[in-house]
Amino acid sequence: MQVTLYHVRRLRNATALLGWVPCLAIAATLPAEVTFETIPTLAYLVTFASALLGGLAGTLHRMSQHLMPGAPGIKHPKIFVSANMLGGLCAGWLSFLIGTHAGTPTLLVQGIVLVSGFGGAAVVERFVDKFFPVPKTR
Amino acid sequence: MVDRASLAAIKLYVCLSTAGTLLTVLVQSPADVGRVLTFTLMAIAVSLGTVDAFINDLLPEEYTAPFALRWRYVIFIALAGGQTSLIYSAVIFDSVNFEVIRYAIDALAAAGAAVLDLRSRVRSGELGNHAGHALSRPAA
């Protein structure tokens, strides 16, 4: 089998994806900060909803831009929506953890979660474009 | 499919309800950086949302507010996010009361209006009318 650049890129992408596994394992062994233990469970649920809203804002905005007359359209709608929502959720949660750890005021943390969710969706969308490229027709 | 007038009514309700919430909470609570910034941004979102609902949805098509039309989904999700921020603040400071239910309803209404608006625009052909793409109307 001839090894082409396509195979190398697939291997690179798989390695990048699997690299998260040992990082998560290490993170699970770290001691939890007291700050996070004082936050009620309902607050975590509300933050989850805020992160989802941030991702939803990015998803809807980009869908409207991709579907405008003259724009390229959306070839894989399920992947598009999933990637944007997942990106928003991950970025929102990361911002919440960083903001809470830094002692940021409560409402400002939620604002940062929403903005990060909006931006995170864009980052993941570009990332997914590399993993799910549209095959070029010969 | 939800018609444009119904969507405009939902949007105007969300904007007016959020404006009422802002006035109520702003008067009752002390100001800090996060609160002032959040309320300022929400006030801007309320203004833009009202402009979008009134000009882009209710007035005839020759009248448009391009900025509000381009960013309408961000505006209404920002309104929803503002409501969830108020819920979060109430939960953190252990001041949950029945008003939290109204915030949740307003957040759902704002997010629902944004999703239904995009769905309505795609179904009507205003968006996504690309032949051969997954999200498009079938060719006539």
PDB file of C-alpha atoms in Angstrom:
ATOM      1  CA  MET A   1       0.000   0.000   0.000  1.00  0.00           C
ATOM      2  CA  GLN A   2       1.447   3.348  -0.958  1.00  0.00           C
ATOM      3  CA  VAL A   3       1.607   5.769   1.969  1.00  0.00           C
ATOM      4  CA  THR A   4       0.395   9.163   0.831  1.00  0.00           C
ATOM      5  CA  LEU A   5       0.041  12.544   2.478  1.00  0.00           C
ATOM      6  CA  TYR A   6      -3.629  11.702   3.041  1.00  0.00           C
ATOM      7  CA  HIS A   7      -2.647   8.739   5.282  1.00  0.00           C
ATOM      8  CA  VAL A   8      -0.112  10.865   7.150  1.00  0.00           C
ATOM      9  CA  ARG A   9      -2.749  13.511   7.841  1.00  0.00           C
ATOM     10  CA  ARG A  10      -5.179  10.882   9.099  1.00  0.00           C
ATOM     11  CA  LEU A  11      -2.506   9.546  11.440  1.00  0.00           C
ATOM     12  CA  ARG A  12      -1.746  13.078  12.638  1.00  0.00           C
ATOM     13  CA  ASN A  13      -5.413  13.700  13.315  1.00  0.00           C
ATOM     14  CA  ALA A  14      -5.865  10.409  15.190  1.00  0.00           C
ATOM     15  CA  THR A  15      -2.802  11.148  17.338  1.00  0.00           C
ATOM     16  CA  ALA A  16      -4.120  14.613  18.177  1.00  0.00           C
ATOM     17  CA  LEU A  17      -7.495  13.161  19.178  1.00  0.00           C
ATOM     18  CA  LEU A  18      -6.008  10.378  21.315  1.00  0.00           C
ATOM     19  CA  GLY A  19      -3.634  12.806  23.016  1.00  0.00           C
ATOM     20  CA  TRP A  20      -6.555  14.122  25.045  1.00  0.00           C
ATOM     21  CA  VAL A  21      -6.955  10.786  26.853  1.00  0.00           C
ATOM     22  CA  PRO A  22      -3.774  10.942  29.003  1.00  0.00           C
ATOM     23  CA  CYS A  23      -4.443  14.661  29.674  1.00  0.00           C
ATOM     24  CA  LEU A  24      -7.891  13.859  31.038  1.00  0.00           C
ATOM     25  CA  ALA A  25      -6.465  10.999  33.128  1.00  0.00           C
ATOM     26  CA  ILE A  26      -3.955  13.353  34.740  1.00  0.00           C
ATOM     27  CA  ALA A  27      -6.645  15.988  35.338  1.00  0.00           C
ATOM     28  CA  ALA A  28      -8.791  13.411  37.143  1.00  0.00           C
ATOM     29  CA  THR A  29      -6.035  12.823  39.707  1.00  0.00           C
ATOM     30  CA  LEU A  30      -5.670  16.514  40.633  1.00  0.00           C
ATOM     31  CA  PRO A  31      -7.238  17.556  43.967  1.00  0.00           C
ATOM     32  CA  ALA A  32     -10.464  19.569  43.650  1.00  0.00           C
ATOM     33  CA  GLU A  33     -10.262  23.217  44.681  1.00  0.00           C
ATOM     34  CA  VAL A  34     -12.351  24.326  47.655  1.00  0.00           C
ATOM     35  CA  THR A  35     -13.961  27.071  45.529  1.00  0.00           C
ATOM     36  CA  PHE A  36     -15.592  24.523  43.259  1.00  0.00           C
ATOM     37  CA  GLU A  37     -16.907  22.485  46.163  1.00  0.00           C
ATOM     38  CA  THR A  38     -18.860  25.488  47.511  1.00  0.00           C
ATOM     39  CA  ILE A  39     -20.745  26.007  44.228  1.00  0.00           C
ATOM     40  CA  PRO A  40     -24.209  24.365  44.309  1.00  0.00           C
ATOM     41  CA  THR A  41     -25.091  21.670  41.788  1.00  0.00           C
ATOM     42  CA  LEU A  42     -27.887  23.846  40.369  1.00  0.00           C
ATOM     43  CA  ALA A  43     -25.291  26.509  39.559  1.00  0.00           C
ATOM     44  CA  TYR A  44     -23.323  23.948  37.561  1.00  0.00           C
ATOM     45  CA  LEU A  45     -26.503  23.052  35.662  1.00  0.00           C
ATOM     46  CA  VAL A  46     -27.160  26.738  34.913  1.00  0.00           C
ATOM     47  CA  THR A  47     -23.575  27.104  33.691  1.00  0.00           C
ATOM     48  CA  PHE A  48     -24.115  24.085  31.447  1.00  0.00           C
ATOM     49  CA  ALA A  49     -27.183  25.823  30.025  1.00  0.00           C
ATOM     50  CA  SER A  50     -25.210  29.048  29.512  1.00  0.00           C
ATOM     51  CA  ALA A  51     -22.433  27.198  27.689  1.00  0.00           C
ATOM     52  CA  LEU A  52     -25.072  25.520  25.490  1.00  0.00           C
ATOM     53  CA  LEU A  53     -26.587  28.931  24.748  1.00  0.00           C
ATOM     54  CA  GLY A  54     -23.171  30.270  23.759  1.00  0.00           C
ATOM     55  CA  GLY A  55     -22.688  27.353  21.388  1.00  0.00           C
ATOM     56  CA  LEU A  56     -26.231  27.820  20.065  1.00  0.00           C
ATOM     57  CA  ALA A  57     -25.523  31.489  19.313  1.00  0.00           C
ATOM     58  CA  GLY A  58     -22.433  30.537  17.329  1.00  0.00           C
ATOM     59  CA  THR A  59     -24.241  27.710  15.567  1.00  0.00           C
ATOM     60  CA  LEU A  60     -27.242  29.793  14.506  1.00  0.00           C
ATOM     61  CA  HIS A  61     -25.125  32.758  13.443  1.00  0.00           C
ATOM     62  CA  ARG A  62     -22.806  30.638  11.320  1.00  0.00           C
ATOM     63  CA  MET A  63     -25.682  28.673   9.845  1.00  0.00           C
ATOM     64  CA  SER A  64     -27.317  31.911   8.728  1.00  0.00           C
ATOM     65  CA  GLN A  65     -24.019  33.115   7.226  1.00  0.00           C
ATOM     66  CA  HIS A  66     -23.387  29.816   5.408  1.00  0.00           C
ATOM     67  CA  LEU A  67     -26.945  29.747   4.031  1.00  0.00           C
ATOM     68  CA  MET A  68     -27.018  33.304   2.692  1.00  0.00           C
ATOM     69  CA  PRO A  69     -27.496  33.630  -1.083  1.00  0.00           C
ATOM     70  CA  GLY A  70     -24.112  33.183  -2.726  1.00  0.00           C
ATOM     71  CA  ALA A  71     -22.585  31.431   0.290  1.00  0.00           C
ATOM     72  CA  PRO A  72     -21.282  27.832  -0.041  1.00  0.00           C
ATOM     73  CA  GLY A  73     -24.102  26.258   2.001  1.00  0.00           C
ATOM     74  CA  ILE A  74     -23.806  23.418   4.544  1.00  0.00           C
ATOM     75  CA  LYS A  75     -22.874  20.012   3.145  1.00  0.00           C
ATOM     76  CA  HIS A  76     -22.906  18.078   6.450  1.00  0.00           C
ATOM     77  CA  PRO A  77     -25.563  19.734   8.653  1.00  0.00           C
ATOM     78  CA  LYS A  78     -25.382  17.203  11.510  1.00  0.00           C
ATOM     79  CA  ILE A  79     -21.599  17.458  11.781  1.00  0.00           C
ATOM     80  CA  PHE A  80     -21.799  21.242  11.465  1.00  0.00           C
ATOM     81  CA  VAL A  81     -24.308  21.588  14.312  1.00  0.00           C
ATOM     82  CA  SER A  82     -22.627  18.950  16.506  1.00  0.00           C
ATOM     83  CA  ALA A  83     -19.182  20.493  16.092  1.00  0.00           C
ATOM     84  CA  ASN A  84     -20.369  24.000  16.835  1.00  0.00           C
ATOM     85  CA  MET A  85     -22.416  22.980  19.883  1.00  0.00           C
ATOM     86  CA  LEU A  86     -19.633  20.766  21.272  1.00  0.00           C
ATOM     87  CA  GLY A  87     -17.071  23.501  20.736  1.00  0.00           C
ATOM     88  CA  GLY A  88     -19.247  26.029  22.485  1.00  0.00           C
ATOM     89  CA  LEU A  89     -19.871  23.681  25.385  1.00  0.00           C
ATOM     90  CA  CYS A  90     -16.174  22.871  25.865  1.00  0.00           C
ATOM     91  CA  ALA A  91     -15.059  26.498  25.559  1.00  0.00           C
ATOM     92  CA  GLY A  92     -17.796  27.657  27.919  1.00  0.00           C
ATOM     93  CA  TRP A  93     -16.903  25.095  30.582  1.00  0.00           C
ATOM     94  CA  LEU A  94     -13.190  25.880  30.318  1.00  0.00           C
ATOM     95  CA  SER A  95     -13.925  29.593  30.744  1.00  0.00           C
ATOM     96  CA  PHE A  96     -16.129  28.875  33.745  1.00  0.00           C
ATOM     97  CA  LEU A  97     -13.404  26.830  35.446  1.00  0.00           C
ATOM     98  CA  ILE A  98     -10.734  29.448  34.748  1.00  0.00           C
ATOM     99  CA  GLY A  99     -12.969  32.365  35.717  1.00  0.00           C
ATOM    100  CA  THR A 100     -14.154  30.760  38.956  1.00  0.00           C
ATOM    101  CA  HIS A 101     -10.601  29.788  39.900  1.00  0.00           C
ATOM    102  CA  ALA A 102      -9.477  33.394  39.279  1.00  0.00           C
ATOM    103  CA  GLY A 103     -12.226  34.759  41.531  1.00  0.00           C
ATOM    104  CA  THR A 104     -14.016  36.667  38.755  1.00  0.00           C
ATOM    105  CA  PRO A 105     -17.367  38.286  39.759  1.00  0.00           C
ATOM    106  CA  THR A 106     -20.347  35.956  39.314  1.00  0.00           C
ATOM    107  CA  LEU A 107     -22.166  37.693  36.465  1.00  0.00           C
ATOM    108  CA  LEU A 108     -18.906  38.382  34.643  1.00  0.00           C
ATOM    109  CA  VAL A 109     -18.118  34.658  34.702  1.00  0.00           C
ATOM    110  CA  GLN A 110     -21.437  33.891  33.046  1.00  0.00           C
ATOM    111  CA  GLY A 111     -20.818  36.568  30.428  1.00  0.00           C
ATOM    112  CA  ILE A 112     -17.409  35.077  29.717  1.00  0.00           C
ATOM    113  CA  VAL A 113     -18.997  31.613  29.421  1.00  0.00           C
ATOM    114  CA  LEU A 114     -21.440  32.922  26.804  1.00  0.00           C
ATOM    115  CA  VAL A 115     -18.792  34.763  24.796  1.00  0.00           C
ATOM    116  CA  SER A 116     -16.422  31.803  24.974  1.00  0.00           C
ATOM    117  CA  GLY A 117     -19.194  29.483  23.844  1.00  0.00           C
ATOM    118  CA  PHE A 118     -19.775  31.687  20.823  1.00  0.00           C
ATOM    119  CA  GLY A 119     -16.070  31.799  19.972  1.00  0.00           C
ATOM    120  CA  GLY A 120     -15.361  28.169  20.817  1.00  0.00           C
ATOM    121  CA  ALA A 121     -17.887  27.036  18.260  1.00  0.00           C
ATOM    122  CA  ALA A 122     -15.865  28.796  15.558  1.00  0.00           C
ATOM    123  CA  VAL A 123     -12.607  27.206  16.689  1.00  0.00           C
ATOM    124  CA  VAL A 124     -14.047  23.677  16.673  1.00  0.00           C
ATOM    125  CA  GLU A 125     -15.701  24.254  13.316  1.00  0.00           C
ATOM    126  CA  ARG A 126     -12.307  25.003  11.759  1.00  0.00           C
ATOM    127  CA  PHE A 127     -10.777  22.052  13.616  1.00  0.00           C
ATOM    128  CA  VAL A 128     -13.472  19.680  12.321  1.00  0.00           C
ATOM    129  CA  ASP A 129     -12.984  20.945   8.759  1.00  0.00           C
ATOM    130  CA  LYS A 130      -9.528  19.350   8.960  1.00  0.00           C
ATOM    131  CA  PHE A 131     -10.852  16.017  10.280  1.00  0.00           C
ATOM    132  CA  PHE A 132     -13.828  15.841   7.910  1.00  0.00           C
ATOM    133  CA  PRO A 133     -12.592  17.463   4.739  1.00  0.00           C
ATOM    134  CA  VAL A 134     -14.874  17.557   1.750  1.00  0.00           C
ATOM    135  CA  PRO A 135     -13.282  15.045  -0.669  1.00  0.00           C
ATOM    136  CA  LYS A 136     -12.187  16.570  -3.939  1.00  0.00           C
ATOM    137  CA  THR A 137     -13.815  14.999  -6.968  1.00  0.00           C
ATOM    138  CA  ARG A 138     -11.463  13.891  -9.727  1.00  0.00           C
TER     139      ARG A 138
ATOM    140  CA  MET B   1     -44.287  27.022  10.262  1.00  0.00           C
ATOM    141  CA  VAL B   2     -44.537  30.012  12.595  1.00  0.00           C
ATOM    142  CA  ASP B   3     -45.413  33.193  10.710  1.00  0.00           C
ATOM    143  CA  ARG B   4     -43.359  36.374  10.913  1.00  0.00           C
ATOM    144  CA  ALA B   5     -45.945  38.295  12.930  1.00  0.00           C
ATOM    145  CA  SER B   6     -46.019  35.616  15.654  1.00  0.00           C
ATOM    146  CA  LEU B   7     -42.229  35.538  15.766  1.00  0.00           C
ATOM    147  CA  ALA B   8     -42.154  39.327  16.026  1.00  0.00           C
ATOM    148  CA  ALA B   9     -44.642  39.144  18.909  1.00  0.00           C
ATOM    149  CA  ILE B  10     -42.471  36.603  20.750  1.00  0.00           C
ATOM    150  CA  LYS B  11     -39.381  38.726  20.185  1.00  0.00           C
ATOM    151  CA  LEU B  12     -41.098  41.898  21.401  1.00  0.00           C
ATOM    152  CA  TYR B  13     -42.360  40.061  24.496  1.00  0.00           C
ATOM    153  CA  VAL B  14     -38.832  38.842  25.262  1.00  0.00           C
ATOM    154  CA  CYS B  15     -37.365  42.334  24.820  1.00  0.00           C
ATOM    155  CA  LEU B  16     -39.994  44.065  26.952  1.00  0.00           C
ATOM    156  CA  SER B  17     -39.863  41.414  29.669  1.00  0.00           C
ATOM    157  CA  THR B  18     -36.068  41.614  29.805  1.00  0.00           C
ATOM    158  CA  ALA B  19     -36.243  45.415  29.989  1.00  0.00           C
ATOM    159  CA  GLY B  20     -38.618  45.106  32.930  1.00  0.00           C
ATOM    160  CA  THR B  21     -36.285  42.606  34.606  1.00  0.00           C
ATOM    161  CA  LEU B  22     -33.310  44.903  34.122  1.00  0.00           C
ATOM    162  CA  LEU B  23     -35.105  47.874  35.657  1.00  0.00           C
ATOM    163  CA  THR B  24     -36.342  45.818  38.604  1.00  0.00           C
ATOM    164  CA  VAL B  25     -33.052  44.133  39.455  1.00  0.00           C
ATOM    165  CA  LEU B  26     -30.927  47.219  38.769  1.00  0.00           C
ATOM    166  CA  VAL B  27     -32.942  49.267  41.227  1.00  0.00           C
ATOM    167  CA  GLN B  28     -32.972  46.600  43.914  1.00  0.00           C
ATOM    168  CA  SER B  29     -29.376  45.372  43.844  1.00  0.00           C
ATOM    169  CA  PRO B  30     -26.035  47.074  44.514  1.00  0.00           C
ATOM    170  CA  ALA B  31     -23.787  47.640  41.509  1.00  0.00           C
ATOM    171  CA  ASP B  32     -20.482  45.897  40.924  1.00  0.00           C
ATOM    172  CA  VAL B  33     -18.351  45.548  37.804  1.00  0.00           C
ATOM    173  CA  GLY B  34     -19.919  42.310  36.620  1.00  0.00           C
ATOM    174  CA  ARG B  35     -23.456  43.499  37.231  1.00  0.00           C
ATOM    175  CA  VAL B  36     -22.988  46.877  35.501  1.00  0.00           C
ATOM    176  CA  LEU B  37     -21.298  45.273  32.504  1.00  0.00           C
ATOM    177  CA  THR B  38     -23.935  42.559  32.195  1.00  0.00           C
ATOM    178  CA  PHE B  39     -26.794  45.019  32.455  1.00  0.00           C
ATOM    179  CA  THR B  40     -25.227  47.387  29.930  1.00  0.00           C
ATOM    180  CA  LEU B  41     -24.775  44.590  27.421  1.00  0.00           C
ATOM    181  CA  MET B  42     -28.300  43.307  28.057  1.00  0.00           C
ATOM    182  CA  ALA B  43     -29.715  46.814  27.580  1.00  0.00           C
ATOM    183  CA  ILE B  44     -27.934  47.035  24.233  1.00  0.00           C
ATOM    184  CA  ALA B  45     -29.283  43.600  23.289  1.00  0.00           C
ATOM    185  CA  VAL B  46     -32.832  44.648  24.291  1.00  0.00           C
ATOM    186  CA  SER B  47     -32.577  47.765  22.130  1.00  0.00           C
ATOM    187  CA  LEU B  48     -31.234  45.886  19.121  1.00  0.00           C
ATOM    188  CA  GLY B  49     -33.763  43.084  19.575  1.00  0.00           C
ATOM    189  CA  THR B  50     -36.628  45.572  19.641  1.00  0.00           C
ATOM    190  CA  VAL B  51     -35.278  47.266  16.519  1.00  0.00           C
ATOM    191  CA  ASP B  52     -34.952  43.902  14.776  1.00  0.00           C
ATOM    192  CA  ALA B  53     -38.444  42.727  15.714  1.00  0.00           C
ATOM    193  CA  PHE B  54     -40.094  46.017  14.802  1.00  0.00           C
ATOM    194  CA  ILE B  55     -38.228  47.025  11.649  1.00  0.00           C
ATOM    195  CA  ASN B  56     -37.198  43.701  10.112  1.00  0.00           C
ATOM    196  CA  ASP B  57     -40.296  41.671  10.983  1.00  0.00           C
ATOM    197  CA  LEU B  58     -43.245  44.051  11.310  1.00  0.00           C
ATOM    198  CA  LEU B  59     -42.537  46.849   8.854  1.00  0.00           C
ATOM    199  CA  PRO B  60     -42.751  46.281   5.074  1.00  0.00           C
ATOM    200  CA  GLU B  61     -39.731  44.702   3.369  1.00  0.00           C
ATOM    201  CA  GLU B  62     -38.356  47.987   2.038  1.00  0.00           C
ATOM    202  CA  TYR B  63     -37.491  48.934   5.626  1.00  0.00           C
ATOM    203  CA  THR B  64     -34.585  46.929   7.066  1.00  0.00           C
ATOM    204  CA  ALA B  65     -32.044  47.246   9.869  1.00  0.00           C
ATOM    205  CA  PRO B  66     -29.100  45.337   8.332  1.00  0.00           C
ATOM    206  CA  PHE B  67     -26.953  45.180  11.476  1.00  0.00           C
ATOM    207  CA  ALA B  68     -29.787  43.804  13.602  1.00  0.00           C
ATOM    208  CA  LEU B  69     -30.762  41.400  10.814  1.00  0.00           C
ATOM    209  CA  ARG B  70     -27.226  40.012  10.484  1.00  0.00           C
ATOM    210  CA  TRP B  71     -26.708  39.563  14.245  1.00  0.00           C
ATOM    211  CA  ARG B  72     -30.283  38.765  15.288  1.00  0.00           C
ATOM    212  CA  TYR B  73     -29.466  35.232  16.517  1.00  0.00           C
ATOM    213  CA  VAL B  74     -26.595  36.483  18.659  1.00  0.00           C
ATOM    214  CA  ILE B  75     -28.819  39.252  20.049  1.00  0.00           C
ATOM    215  CA  PHE B  76     -31.607  36.930  21.158  1.00  0.00           C
ATOM    216  CA  ILE B  77     -29.316  34.246  22.512  1.00  0.00           C
ATOM    217  CA  ALA B  78     -27.526  37.042  24.417  1.00  0.00           C
ATOM    218  CA  LEU B  79     -30.888  37.955  25.947  1.00  0.00           C
ATOM    219  CA  ALA B  80     -31.378  34.314  26.910  1.00  0.00           C
ATOM    220  CA  GLY B  81     -27.866  34.195  28.314  1.00  0.00           C
ATOM    221  CA  GLY B  82     -28.512  37.304  30.371  1.00  0.00           C
ATOM    222  CA  GLN B  83     -31.519  35.635  31.942  1.00  0.00           C
ATOM    223  CA  THR B  84     -29.502  32.508  32.795  1.00  0.00           C
ATOM    224  CA  SER B  85     -26.839  34.769  34.319  1.00  0.00           C
ATOM    225  CA  LEU B  86     -29.486  36.220  36.629  1.00  0.00           C
ATOM    226  CA  ILE B  87     -30.587  32.682  37.563  1.00  0.00           C
ATOM    227  CA  TYR B  88     -26.954  31.759  38.274  1.00  0.00           C
ATOM    228  CA  SER B  89     -26.536  34.845  40.428  1.00  0.00           C
ATOM    229  CA  ALA B  90     -29.687  33.982  42.390  1.00  0.00           C
ATOM    230  CA  VAL B  91     -28.494  30.401  42.932  1.00  0.00           C
ATOM    231  CA  ILE B  92     -24.980  31.414  43.997  1.00  0.00           C
ATOM    232  CA  PHE B  93     -26.211  34.013  46.483  1.00  0.00           C
ATOM    233  CA  ASP B  94     -28.934  31.675  47.757  1.00  0.00           C
ATOM    234  CA  SER B  95     -31.748  34.078  46.818  1.00  0.00           C
ATOM    235  CA  VAL B  96     -33.826  31.767  44.628  1.00  0.00           C
ATOM    236  CA  ASN B  97     -37.479  32.799  44.481  1.00  0.00           C
ATOM    237  CA  PHE B  98     -40.392  32.530  42.028  1.00  0.00           C
ATOM    238  CA  GLU B  99     -38.894  35.243  39.819  1.00  0.00           C
ATOM    239  CA  VAL B 100     -36.282  32.687  38.743  1.00  0.00           C
ATOM    240  CA  ILE B 101     -39.074  30.807  36.970  1.00  0.00           C
ATOM    241  CA  ARG B 102     -39.859  33.930  34.948  1.00  0.00           C
ATOM    242  CA  TYR B 103     -36.191  34.322  34.039  1.00  0.00           C
ATOM    243  CA  ALA B 104     -36.142  30.697  32.845  1.00  0.00           C
ATOM    244  CA  ILE B 105     -39.301  31.196  30.764  1.00  0.00           C
ATOM    245  CA  ASP B 106     -37.871  34.357  29.189  1.00  0.00           C
ATOM    246  CA  ALA B 107     -34.606  32.558  28.408  1.00  0.00           C
ATOM    247  CA  LEU B 108     -36.482  29.688  26.741  1.00  0.00           C
ATOM    248  CA  ALA B 109     -38.643  32.152  24.787  1.00  0.00           C
ATOM    249  CA  ALA B 110     -35.598  34.078  23.544  1.00  0.00           C
ATOM    250  CA  ALA B 111     -33.689  30.950  22.509  1.00  0.00           C
ATOM    251  CA  GLY B 112     -36.834  29.473  20.951  1.00  0.00           C
ATOM    252  CA  ALA B 113     -37.484  32.671  18.982  1.00  0.00           C
ATOM    253  CA  ALA B 114     -33.952  32.537  17.548  1.00  0.00           C
ATOM    254  CA  VAL B 115     -34.235  28.869  16.530  1.00  0.00           C
ATOM    255  CA  LEU B 116     -37.756  29.288  15.095  1.00  0.00           C
ATOM    256  CA  ASP B 117     -36.662  32.383  13.163  1.00  0.00           C
ATOM    257  CA  LEU B 118     -33.835  30.522  11.438  1.00  0.00           C
ATOM    258  CA  ARG B 119     -36.133  27.575  10.733  1.00  0.00           C
ATOM    259  CA  SER B 120     -38.765  29.904   9.303  1.00  0.00           C
ATOM    260  CA  ARG B 121     -36.252  31.667   7.051  1.00  0.00           C
ATOM    261  CA  VAL B 122     -34.905  28.356   5.727  1.00  0.00           C
ATOM    262  CA  ARG B 123     -38.417  26.964   5.131  1.00  0.00           C
ATOM    263  CA  SER B 124     -39.523  30.130   3.342  1.00  0.00           C
ATOM    264  CA  GLY B 125     -36.471  30.013   1.054  1.00  0.00           C
ATOM    265  CA  GLU B 126     -34.959  33.241   2.287  1.00  0.00           C
ATOM    266  CA  LEU B 127     -31.924  31.188   3.398  1.00  0.00           C
ATOM    267  CA  GLY B 128     -30.430  27.964   2.130  1.00  0.00           C
ATOM    268  CA  ASN B 129     -31.803  28.026  -1.381  1.00  0.00           C
ATOM    269  CA  HIS B 130     -28.727  26.294  -2.802  1.00  0.00           C
ATOM    270  CA  ALA B 131     -29.298  23.511  -5.302  1.00  0.00           C
ATOM    271  CA  GLY B 132     -27.633  20.239  -4.301  1.00  0.00           C
ATOM    272  CA  HIS B 133     -26.806  21.184  -0.713  1.00  0.00           C
ATOM    273  CA  ALA B 134     -28.150  19.302   2.278  1.00  0.00           C
ATOM    274  CA  LEU B 135     -29.974  22.284   3.766  1.00  0.00           C
ATOM    275  CA  SER B 136     -31.817  23.609   0.755  1.00  0.00           C
ATOM    276  CA  ARG B 137     -35.214  23.506  -0.814  1.00  0.00           C
ATOM    277  CA  PRO B 138     -35.688  20.913  -3.598  1.00  0.00           C
ATOM    278  CA  ALA B 139     -35.419  22.330  -7.079  1.00  0.00           C
ATOM    279  CA  ALA B 140     -38.782  23.211  -8.594  1.00  0.00           C
TER     280      ALA B 140
END
